[in-house]
PDB file of C-alpha atoms and ligand atoms in Angstrom:
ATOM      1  CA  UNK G  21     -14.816   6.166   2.919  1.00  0.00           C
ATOM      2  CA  UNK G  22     -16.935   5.339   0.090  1.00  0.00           C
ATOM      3  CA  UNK G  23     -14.383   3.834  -2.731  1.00  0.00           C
ATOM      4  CA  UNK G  24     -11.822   1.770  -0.859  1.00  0.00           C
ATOM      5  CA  UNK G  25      -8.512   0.317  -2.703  1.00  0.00           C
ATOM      6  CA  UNK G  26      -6.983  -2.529  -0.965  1.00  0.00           C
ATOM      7  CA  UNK G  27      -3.103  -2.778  -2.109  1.00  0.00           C
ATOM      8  CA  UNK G  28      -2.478  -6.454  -0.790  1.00  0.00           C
ATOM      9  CA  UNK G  29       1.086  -8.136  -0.665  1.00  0.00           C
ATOM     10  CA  UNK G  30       0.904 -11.723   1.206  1.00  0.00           C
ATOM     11  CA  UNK G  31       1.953 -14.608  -1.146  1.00  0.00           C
ATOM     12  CA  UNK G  32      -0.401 -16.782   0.611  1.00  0.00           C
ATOM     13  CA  UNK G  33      -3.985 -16.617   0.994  1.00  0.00           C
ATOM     14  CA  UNK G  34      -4.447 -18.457   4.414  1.00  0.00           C
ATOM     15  CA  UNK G  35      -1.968 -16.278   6.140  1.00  0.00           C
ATOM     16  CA  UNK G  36      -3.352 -14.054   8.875  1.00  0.00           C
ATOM     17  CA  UNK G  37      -2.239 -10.965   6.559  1.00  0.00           C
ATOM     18  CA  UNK G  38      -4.661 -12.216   4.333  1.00  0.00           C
ATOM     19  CA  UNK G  39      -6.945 -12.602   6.847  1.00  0.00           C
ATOM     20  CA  UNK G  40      -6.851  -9.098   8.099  1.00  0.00           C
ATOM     21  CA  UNK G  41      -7.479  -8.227   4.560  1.00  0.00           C
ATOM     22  CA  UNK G  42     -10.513  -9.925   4.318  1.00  0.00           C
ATOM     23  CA  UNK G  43     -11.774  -8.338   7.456  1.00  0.00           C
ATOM     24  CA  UNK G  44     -11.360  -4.653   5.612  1.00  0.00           C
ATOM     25  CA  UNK G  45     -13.234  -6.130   2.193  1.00  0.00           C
ATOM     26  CA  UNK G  46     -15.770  -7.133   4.372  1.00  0.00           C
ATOM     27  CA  UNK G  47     -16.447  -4.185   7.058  1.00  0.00           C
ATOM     28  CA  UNK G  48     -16.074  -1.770   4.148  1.00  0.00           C
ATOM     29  CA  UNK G  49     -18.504  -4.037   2.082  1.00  0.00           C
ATOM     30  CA  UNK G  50     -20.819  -3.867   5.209  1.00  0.00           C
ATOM     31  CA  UNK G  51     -20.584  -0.137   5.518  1.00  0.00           C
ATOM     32  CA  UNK G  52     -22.239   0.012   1.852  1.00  0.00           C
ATOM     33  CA  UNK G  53     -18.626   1.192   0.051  1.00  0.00           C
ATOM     34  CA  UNK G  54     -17.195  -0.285  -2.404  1.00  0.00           C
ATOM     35  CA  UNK G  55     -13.484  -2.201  -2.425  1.00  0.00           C
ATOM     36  CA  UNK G  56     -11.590  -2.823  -4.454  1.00  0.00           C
ATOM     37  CA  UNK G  57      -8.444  -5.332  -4.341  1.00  0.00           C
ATOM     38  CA  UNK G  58      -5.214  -5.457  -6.176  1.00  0.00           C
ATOM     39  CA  UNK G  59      -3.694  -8.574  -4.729  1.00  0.00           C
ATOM     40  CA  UNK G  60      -0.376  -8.493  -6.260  1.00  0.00           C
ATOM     41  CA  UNK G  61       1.045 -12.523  -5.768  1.00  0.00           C
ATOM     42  CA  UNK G  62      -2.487 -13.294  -7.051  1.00  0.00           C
ATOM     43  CA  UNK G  63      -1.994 -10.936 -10.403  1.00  0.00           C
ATOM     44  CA  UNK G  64       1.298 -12.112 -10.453  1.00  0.00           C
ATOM     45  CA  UNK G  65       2.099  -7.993 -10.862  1.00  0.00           C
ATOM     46  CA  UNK G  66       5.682  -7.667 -12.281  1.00  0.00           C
ATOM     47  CA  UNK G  67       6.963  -4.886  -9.367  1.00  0.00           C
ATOM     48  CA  UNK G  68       9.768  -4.060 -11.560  1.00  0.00           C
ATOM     49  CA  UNK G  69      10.221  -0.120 -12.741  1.00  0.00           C
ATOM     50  CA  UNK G  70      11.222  -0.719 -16.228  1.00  0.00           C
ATOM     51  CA  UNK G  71      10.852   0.083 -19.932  1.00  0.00           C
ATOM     52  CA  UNK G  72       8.467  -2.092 -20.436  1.00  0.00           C
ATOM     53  CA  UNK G  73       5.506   0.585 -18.506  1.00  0.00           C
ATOM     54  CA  UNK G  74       5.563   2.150 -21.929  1.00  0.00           C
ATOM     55  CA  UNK G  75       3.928   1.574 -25.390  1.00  0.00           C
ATOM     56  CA  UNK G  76       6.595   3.863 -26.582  1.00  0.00           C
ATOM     57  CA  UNK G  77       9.625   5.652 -25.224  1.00  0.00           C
ATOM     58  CA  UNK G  78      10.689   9.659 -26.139  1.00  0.00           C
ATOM     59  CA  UNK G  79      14.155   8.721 -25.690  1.00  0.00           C
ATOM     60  CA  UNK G  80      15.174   4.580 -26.947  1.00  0.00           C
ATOM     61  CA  UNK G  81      18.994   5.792 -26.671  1.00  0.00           C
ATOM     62  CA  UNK G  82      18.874   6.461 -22.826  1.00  0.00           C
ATOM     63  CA  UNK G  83      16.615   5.318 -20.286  1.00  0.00           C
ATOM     64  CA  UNK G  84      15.490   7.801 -18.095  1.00  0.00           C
ATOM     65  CA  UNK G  85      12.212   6.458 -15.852  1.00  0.00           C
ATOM     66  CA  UNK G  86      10.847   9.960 -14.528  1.00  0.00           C
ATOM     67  CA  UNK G  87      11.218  11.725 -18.186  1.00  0.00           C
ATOM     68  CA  UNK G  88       9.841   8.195 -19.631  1.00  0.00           C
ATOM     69  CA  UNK G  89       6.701   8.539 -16.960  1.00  0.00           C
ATOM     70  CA  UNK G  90       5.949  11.968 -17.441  1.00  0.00           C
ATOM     71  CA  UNK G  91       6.040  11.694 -21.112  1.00  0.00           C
ATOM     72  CA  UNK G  92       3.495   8.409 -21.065  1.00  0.00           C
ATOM     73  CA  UNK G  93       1.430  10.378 -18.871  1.00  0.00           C
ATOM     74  CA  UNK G  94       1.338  13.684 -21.047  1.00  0.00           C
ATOM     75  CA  UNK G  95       0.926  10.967 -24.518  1.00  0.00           C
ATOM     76  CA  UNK G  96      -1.270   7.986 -22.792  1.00  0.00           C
ATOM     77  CA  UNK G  97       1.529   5.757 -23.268  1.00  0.00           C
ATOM     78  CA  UNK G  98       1.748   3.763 -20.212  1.00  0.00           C
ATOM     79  CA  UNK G  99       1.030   0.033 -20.835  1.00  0.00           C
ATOM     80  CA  UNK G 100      -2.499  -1.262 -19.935  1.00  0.00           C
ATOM     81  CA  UNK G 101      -1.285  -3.288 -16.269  1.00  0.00           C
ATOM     82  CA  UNK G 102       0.096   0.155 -15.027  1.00  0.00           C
ATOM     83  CA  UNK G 103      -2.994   2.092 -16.298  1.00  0.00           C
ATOM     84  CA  UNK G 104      -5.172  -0.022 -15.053  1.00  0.00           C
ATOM     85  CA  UNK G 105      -4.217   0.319 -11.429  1.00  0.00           C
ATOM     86  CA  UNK G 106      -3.642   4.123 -12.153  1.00  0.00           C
ATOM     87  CA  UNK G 107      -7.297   3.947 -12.730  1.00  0.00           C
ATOM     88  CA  UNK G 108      -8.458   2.240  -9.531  1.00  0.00           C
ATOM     89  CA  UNK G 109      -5.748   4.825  -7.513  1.00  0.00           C
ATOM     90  CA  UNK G 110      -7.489   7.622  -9.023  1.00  0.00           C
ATOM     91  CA  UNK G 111     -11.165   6.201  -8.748  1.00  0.00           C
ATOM     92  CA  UNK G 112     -10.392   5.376  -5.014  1.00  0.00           C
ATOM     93  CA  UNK G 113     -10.927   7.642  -1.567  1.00  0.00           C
ATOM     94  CA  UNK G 114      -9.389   5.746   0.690  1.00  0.00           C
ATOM     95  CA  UNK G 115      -6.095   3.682  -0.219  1.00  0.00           C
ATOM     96  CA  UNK G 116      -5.313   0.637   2.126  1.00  0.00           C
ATOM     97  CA  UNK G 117      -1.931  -1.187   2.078  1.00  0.00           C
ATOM     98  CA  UNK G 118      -2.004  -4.534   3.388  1.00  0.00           C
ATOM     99  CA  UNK G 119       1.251  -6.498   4.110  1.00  0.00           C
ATOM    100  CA  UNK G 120       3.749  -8.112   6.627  1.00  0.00           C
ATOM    101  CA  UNK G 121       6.638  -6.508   7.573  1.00  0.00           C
ATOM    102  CA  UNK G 122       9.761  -7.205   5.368  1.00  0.00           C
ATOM    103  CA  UNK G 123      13.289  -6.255   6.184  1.00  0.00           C
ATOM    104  CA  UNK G 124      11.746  -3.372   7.882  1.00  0.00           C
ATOM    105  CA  UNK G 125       9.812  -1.989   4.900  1.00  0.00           C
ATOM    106  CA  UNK G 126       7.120  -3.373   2.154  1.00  0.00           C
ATOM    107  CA  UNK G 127       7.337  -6.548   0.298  1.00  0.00           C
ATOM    108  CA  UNK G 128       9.252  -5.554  -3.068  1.00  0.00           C
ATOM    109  CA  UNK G 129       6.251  -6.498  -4.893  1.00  0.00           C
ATOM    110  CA  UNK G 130       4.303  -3.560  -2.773  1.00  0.00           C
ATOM    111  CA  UNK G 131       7.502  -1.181  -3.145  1.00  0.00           C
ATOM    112  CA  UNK G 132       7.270  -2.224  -6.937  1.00  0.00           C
ATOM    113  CA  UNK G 133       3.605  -1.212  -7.226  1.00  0.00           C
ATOM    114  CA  UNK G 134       4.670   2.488  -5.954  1.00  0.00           C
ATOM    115  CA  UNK G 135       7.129   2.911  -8.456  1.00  0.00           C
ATOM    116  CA  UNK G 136       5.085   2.171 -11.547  1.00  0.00           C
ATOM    117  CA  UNK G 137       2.252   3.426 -10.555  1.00  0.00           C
ATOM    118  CA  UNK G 138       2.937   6.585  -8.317  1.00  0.00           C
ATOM    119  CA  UNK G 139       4.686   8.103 -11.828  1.00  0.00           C
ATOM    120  CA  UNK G 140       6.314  11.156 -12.475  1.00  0.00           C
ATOM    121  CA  UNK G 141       3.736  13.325 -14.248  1.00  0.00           C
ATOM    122  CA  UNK G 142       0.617  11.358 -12.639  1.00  0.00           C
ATOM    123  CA  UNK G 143       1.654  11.553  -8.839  1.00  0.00           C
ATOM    124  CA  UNK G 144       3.592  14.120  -8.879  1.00  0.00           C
ATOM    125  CA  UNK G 145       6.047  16.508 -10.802  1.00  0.00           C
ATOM    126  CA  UNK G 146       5.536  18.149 -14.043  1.00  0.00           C
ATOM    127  CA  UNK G 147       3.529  21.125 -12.505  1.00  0.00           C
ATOM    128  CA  UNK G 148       1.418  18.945  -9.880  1.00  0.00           C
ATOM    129  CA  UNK G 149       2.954  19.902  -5.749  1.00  0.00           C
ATOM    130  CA  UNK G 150       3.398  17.288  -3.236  1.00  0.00           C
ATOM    131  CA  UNK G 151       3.018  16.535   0.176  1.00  0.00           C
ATOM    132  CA  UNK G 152       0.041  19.519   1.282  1.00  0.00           C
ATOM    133  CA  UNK G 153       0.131  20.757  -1.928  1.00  0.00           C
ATOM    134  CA  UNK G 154      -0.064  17.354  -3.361  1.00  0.00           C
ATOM    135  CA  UNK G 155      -2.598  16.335  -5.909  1.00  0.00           C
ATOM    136  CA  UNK G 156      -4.104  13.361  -3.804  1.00  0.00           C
ATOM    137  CA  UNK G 157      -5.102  15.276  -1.087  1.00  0.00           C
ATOM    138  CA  UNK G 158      -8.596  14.554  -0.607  1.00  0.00           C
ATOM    139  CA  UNK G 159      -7.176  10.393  -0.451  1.00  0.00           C
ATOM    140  CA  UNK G 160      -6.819   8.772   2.717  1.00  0.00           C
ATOM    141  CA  UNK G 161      -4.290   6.590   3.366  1.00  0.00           C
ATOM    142  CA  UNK G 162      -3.381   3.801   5.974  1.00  0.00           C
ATOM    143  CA  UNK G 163      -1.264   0.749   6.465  1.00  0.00           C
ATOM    144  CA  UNK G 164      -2.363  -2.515   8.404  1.00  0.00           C
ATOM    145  CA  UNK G 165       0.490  -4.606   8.700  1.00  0.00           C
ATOM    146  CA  UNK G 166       1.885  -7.915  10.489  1.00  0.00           C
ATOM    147  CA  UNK G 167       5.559  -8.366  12.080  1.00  0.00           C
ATOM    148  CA  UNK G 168       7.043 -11.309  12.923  1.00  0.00           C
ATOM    149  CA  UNK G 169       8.895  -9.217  16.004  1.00  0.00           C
ATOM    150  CA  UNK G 170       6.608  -8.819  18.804  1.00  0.00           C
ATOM    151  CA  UNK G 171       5.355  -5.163  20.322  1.00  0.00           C
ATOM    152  CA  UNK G 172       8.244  -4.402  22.681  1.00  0.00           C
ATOM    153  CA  UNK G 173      10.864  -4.920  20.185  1.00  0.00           C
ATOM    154  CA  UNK G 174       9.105  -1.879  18.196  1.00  0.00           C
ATOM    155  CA  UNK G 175       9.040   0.683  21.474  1.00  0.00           C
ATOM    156  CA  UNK G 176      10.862   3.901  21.634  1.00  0.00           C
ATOM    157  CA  UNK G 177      13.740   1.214  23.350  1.00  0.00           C
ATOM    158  CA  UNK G 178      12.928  -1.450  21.830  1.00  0.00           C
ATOM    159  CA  UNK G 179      15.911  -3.208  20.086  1.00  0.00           C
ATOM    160  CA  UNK G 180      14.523  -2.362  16.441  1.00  0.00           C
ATOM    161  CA  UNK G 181      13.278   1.086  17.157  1.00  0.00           C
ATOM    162  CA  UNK G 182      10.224   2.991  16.991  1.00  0.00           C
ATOM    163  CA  UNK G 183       7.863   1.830  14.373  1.00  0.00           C
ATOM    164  CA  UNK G 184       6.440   4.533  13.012  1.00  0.00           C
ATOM    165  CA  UNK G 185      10.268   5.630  12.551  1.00  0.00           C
ATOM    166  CA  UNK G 186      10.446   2.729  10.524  1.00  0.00           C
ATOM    167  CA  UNK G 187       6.628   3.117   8.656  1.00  0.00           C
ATOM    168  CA  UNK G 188       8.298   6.952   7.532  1.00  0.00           C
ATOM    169  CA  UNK G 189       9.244   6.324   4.117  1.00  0.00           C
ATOM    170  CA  UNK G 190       6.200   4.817   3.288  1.00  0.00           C
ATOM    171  CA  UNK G 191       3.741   7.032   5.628  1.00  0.00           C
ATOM    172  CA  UNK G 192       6.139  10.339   4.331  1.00  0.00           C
ATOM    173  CA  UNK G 193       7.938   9.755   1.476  1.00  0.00           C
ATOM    174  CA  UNK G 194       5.523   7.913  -0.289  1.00  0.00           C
ATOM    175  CA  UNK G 195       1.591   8.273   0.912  1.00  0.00           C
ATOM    176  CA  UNK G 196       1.751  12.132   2.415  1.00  0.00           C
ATOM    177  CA  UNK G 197       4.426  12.933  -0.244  1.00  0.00           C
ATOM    178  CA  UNK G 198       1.769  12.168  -3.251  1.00  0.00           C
ATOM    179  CA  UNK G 199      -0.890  14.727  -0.546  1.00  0.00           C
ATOM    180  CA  UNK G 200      -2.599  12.104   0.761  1.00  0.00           C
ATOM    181  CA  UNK G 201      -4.068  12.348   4.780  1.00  0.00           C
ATOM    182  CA  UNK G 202      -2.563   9.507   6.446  1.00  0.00           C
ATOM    183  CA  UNK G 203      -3.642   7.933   9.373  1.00  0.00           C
ATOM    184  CA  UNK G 204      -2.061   5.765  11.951  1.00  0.00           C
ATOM    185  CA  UNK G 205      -1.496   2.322  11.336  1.00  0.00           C
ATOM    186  CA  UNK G 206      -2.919  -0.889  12.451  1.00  0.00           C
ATOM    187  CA  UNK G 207      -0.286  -3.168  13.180  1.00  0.00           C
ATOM    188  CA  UNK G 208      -0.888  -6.860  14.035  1.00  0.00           C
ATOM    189  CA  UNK G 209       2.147  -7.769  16.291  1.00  0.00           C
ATOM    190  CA  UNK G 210       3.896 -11.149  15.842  1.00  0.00           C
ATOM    191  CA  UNK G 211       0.760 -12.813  15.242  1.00  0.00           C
ATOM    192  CA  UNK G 212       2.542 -16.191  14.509  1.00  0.00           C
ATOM    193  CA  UNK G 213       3.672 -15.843  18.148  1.00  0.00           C
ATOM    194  CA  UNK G 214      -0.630 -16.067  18.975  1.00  0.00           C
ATOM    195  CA  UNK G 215      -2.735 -18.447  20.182  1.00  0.00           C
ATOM    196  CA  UNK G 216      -5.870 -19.114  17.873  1.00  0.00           C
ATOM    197  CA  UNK G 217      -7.912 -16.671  20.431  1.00  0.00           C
ATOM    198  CA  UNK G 218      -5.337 -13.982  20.409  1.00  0.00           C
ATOM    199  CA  UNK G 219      -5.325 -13.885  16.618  1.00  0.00           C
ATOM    200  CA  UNK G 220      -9.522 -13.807  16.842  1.00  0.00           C
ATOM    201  CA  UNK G 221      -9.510 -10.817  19.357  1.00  0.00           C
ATOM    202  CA  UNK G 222      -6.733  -9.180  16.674  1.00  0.00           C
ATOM    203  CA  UNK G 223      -9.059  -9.415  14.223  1.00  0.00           C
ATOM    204  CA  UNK G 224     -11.822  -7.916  16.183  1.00  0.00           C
ATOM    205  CA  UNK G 225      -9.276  -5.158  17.003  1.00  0.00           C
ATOM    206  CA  UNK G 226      -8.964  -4.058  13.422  1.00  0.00           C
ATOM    207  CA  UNK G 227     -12.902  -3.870  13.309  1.00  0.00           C
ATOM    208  CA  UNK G 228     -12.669  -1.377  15.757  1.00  0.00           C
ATOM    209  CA  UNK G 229      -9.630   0.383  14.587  1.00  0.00           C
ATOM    210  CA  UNK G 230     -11.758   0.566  10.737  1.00  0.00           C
ATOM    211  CA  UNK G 231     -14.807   1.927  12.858  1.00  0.00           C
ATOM    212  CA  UNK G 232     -12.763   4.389  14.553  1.00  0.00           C
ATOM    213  CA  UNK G 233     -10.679   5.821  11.030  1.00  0.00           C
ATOM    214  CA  UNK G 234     -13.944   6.187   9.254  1.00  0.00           C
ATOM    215  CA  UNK G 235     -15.640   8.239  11.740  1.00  0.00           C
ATOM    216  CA  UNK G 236     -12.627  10.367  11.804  1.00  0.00           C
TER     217      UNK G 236
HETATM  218  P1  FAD I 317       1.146 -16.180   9.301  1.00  0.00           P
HETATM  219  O1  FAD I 317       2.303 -17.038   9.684  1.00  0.00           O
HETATM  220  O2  FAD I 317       0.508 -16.385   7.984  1.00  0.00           O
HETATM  221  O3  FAD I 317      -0.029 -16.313  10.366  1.00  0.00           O
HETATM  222  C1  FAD I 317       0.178 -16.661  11.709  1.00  0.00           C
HETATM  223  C2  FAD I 317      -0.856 -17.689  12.058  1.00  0.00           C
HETATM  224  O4  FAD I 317      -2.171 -17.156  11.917  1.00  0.00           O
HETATM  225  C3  FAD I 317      -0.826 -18.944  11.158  1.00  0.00           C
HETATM  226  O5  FAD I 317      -0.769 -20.074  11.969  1.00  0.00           O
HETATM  227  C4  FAD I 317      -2.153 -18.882  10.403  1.00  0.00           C
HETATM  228  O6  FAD I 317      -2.653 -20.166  10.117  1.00  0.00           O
HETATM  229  C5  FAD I 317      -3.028 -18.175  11.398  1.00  0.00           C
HETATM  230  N1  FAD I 317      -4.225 -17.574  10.813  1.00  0.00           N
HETATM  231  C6  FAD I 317      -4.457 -17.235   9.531  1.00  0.00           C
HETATM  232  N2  FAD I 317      -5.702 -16.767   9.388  1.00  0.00           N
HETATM  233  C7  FAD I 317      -6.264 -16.772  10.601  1.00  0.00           C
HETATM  234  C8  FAD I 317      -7.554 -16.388  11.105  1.00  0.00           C
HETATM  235  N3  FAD I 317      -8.489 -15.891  10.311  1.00  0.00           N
HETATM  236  N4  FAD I 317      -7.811 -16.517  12.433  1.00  0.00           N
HETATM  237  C9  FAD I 317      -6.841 -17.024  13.259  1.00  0.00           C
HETATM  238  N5  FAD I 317      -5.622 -17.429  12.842  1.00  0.00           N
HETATM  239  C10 FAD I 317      -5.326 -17.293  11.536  1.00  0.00           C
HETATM  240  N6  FAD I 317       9.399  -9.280  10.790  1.00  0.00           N
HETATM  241  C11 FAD I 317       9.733  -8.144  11.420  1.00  0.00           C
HETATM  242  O7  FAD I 317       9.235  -7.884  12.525  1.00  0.00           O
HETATM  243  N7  FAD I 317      10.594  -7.240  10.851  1.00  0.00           N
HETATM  244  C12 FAD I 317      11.158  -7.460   9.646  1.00  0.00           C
HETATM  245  O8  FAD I 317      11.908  -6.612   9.169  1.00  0.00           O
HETATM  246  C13 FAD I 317      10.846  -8.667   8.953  1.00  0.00           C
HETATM  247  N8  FAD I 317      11.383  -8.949   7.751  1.00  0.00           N
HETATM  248  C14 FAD I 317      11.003 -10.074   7.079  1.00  0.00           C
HETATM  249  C15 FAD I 317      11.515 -10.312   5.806  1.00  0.00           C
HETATM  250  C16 FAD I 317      11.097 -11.407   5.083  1.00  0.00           C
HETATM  251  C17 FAD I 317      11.627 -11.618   3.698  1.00  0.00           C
HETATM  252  C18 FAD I 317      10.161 -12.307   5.639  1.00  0.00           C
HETATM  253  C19 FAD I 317       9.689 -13.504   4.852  1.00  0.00           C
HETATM  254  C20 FAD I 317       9.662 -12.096   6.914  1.00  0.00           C
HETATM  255  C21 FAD I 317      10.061 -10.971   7.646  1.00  0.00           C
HETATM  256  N9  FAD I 317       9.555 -10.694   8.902  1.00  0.00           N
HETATM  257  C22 FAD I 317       9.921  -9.562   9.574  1.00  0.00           C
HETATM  258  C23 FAD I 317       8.509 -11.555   9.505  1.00  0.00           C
HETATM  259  C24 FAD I 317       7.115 -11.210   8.940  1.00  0.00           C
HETATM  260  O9  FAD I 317       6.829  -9.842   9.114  1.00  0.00           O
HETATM  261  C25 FAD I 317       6.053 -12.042   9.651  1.00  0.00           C
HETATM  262  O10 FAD I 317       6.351 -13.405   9.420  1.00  0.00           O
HETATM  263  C26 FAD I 317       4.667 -11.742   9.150  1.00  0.00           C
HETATM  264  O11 FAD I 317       4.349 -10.382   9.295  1.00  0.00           O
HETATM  265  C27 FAD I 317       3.649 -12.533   9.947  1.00  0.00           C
HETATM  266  O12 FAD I 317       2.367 -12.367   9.374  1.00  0.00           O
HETATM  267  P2  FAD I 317       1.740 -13.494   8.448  1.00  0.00           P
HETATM  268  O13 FAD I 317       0.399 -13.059   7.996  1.00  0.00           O
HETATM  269  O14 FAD I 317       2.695 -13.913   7.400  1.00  0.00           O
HETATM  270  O15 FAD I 317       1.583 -14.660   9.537  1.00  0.00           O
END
């Protein structure tokens, strides 16, 4: 893990999401890698999938994203905010999302991020395979995430299910389907629900969950 891309999604900067990002800069930093962040509330990135990702469009009459995507990629027509973080995804070895649980899946403006950027053409489609034929295999990926429900709620019996039931269509259909390796996720449970040294020995935890990923 030498070229680390931080995908962050917390609209505020003292939150303990944030936090936890931080402590990833900074133990990658420490390692000797290099990070970089995208921190989407602070680029103000627009998540919405739209005609405006193109200089140009093949077909003005009807919209058609994938056919739109796969034709920027072939013609280097997507706009400079999408090909710019095209460029850091493709630069990167190891691809961190960042963000608190919403309605049981990313924050739009995460979600958003995947469909601009994870294009037709560029990700996948238009001759490139996906999930172990995919063309990101040699990425790692990973998700360290907050909830605002606590631990038991997310059990095998818990009232809202298994997590990593939940974490599928990101894990699956997004991160494995592009060929990356995912690994498990940290999750920081309800750490609203935390006293000030819970949330300290949390953040030590992800330390040792970071150690433990890149010596995998
Ligand atoms: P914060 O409230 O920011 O942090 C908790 C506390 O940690 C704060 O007091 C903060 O000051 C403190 N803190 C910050 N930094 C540090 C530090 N360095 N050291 C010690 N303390 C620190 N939850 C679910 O479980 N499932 C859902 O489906 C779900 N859907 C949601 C949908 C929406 C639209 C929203 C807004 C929330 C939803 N939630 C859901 C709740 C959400 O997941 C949690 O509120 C969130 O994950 C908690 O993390 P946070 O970083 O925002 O916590």
């Amino acid at each position: 893990m030498k070229k680390v891309l931080i995908i962050h999604a917390h609209p505020e900067k003292q939150s303990f999401c944030s936090a936890l990002k931080d402590v990833a800069i900074n133990h990658f930093q420490s390692k000797g890698a290099e990070v970089k962040v995208s921190d989407l509330y602070k680029m103000r990135f627009n998540p919405v999938g739209d005609k405006h990702d193109f200089l140009e469009l093949s077909n003005p009459d009807f919209f058609k994203y994938q056919a739109e995507q796969t034709n920027a990629f072939q013609k280097d027509l997507f706009t400079p905010e999408v090909k710019a973080e095209m460029e850091k995804f493709l630069w990167c070895d190891t691809l961190i999302f960042t963000f608190p649980l919403w309605w049981f899946g990313l924050p739009a403006i995460q979600k958003g991020w995947i469909d601009r950027v994870f294009a037709m053409g560029f990700a996948y489609g238009a001759g490139k395979g996906v999930y172990d034929n995919g063309a990101f295999k040699d990425k790692i990926a990973f998700s360290v995430l907050t909830t605002g429900g606590p631990e038991i709620a997310y059990g095998d019996s818990g009232k809202n299910g298994n997590l990593e039931t939940i974490l599928y269509p990101i894990h699956h259909g997004m991160f494995y389907f592009v060929g990356m390796q995912v690994k498990k996720p940290f999750v920081s449970f309800s750490p609203a629900r935390l006293s000030d040294e819970e949330r300290k020995n949390e953040l030590d935890r992800l330390e040792d969950y970071l150690d433990s990923v890149g010596e995998e």
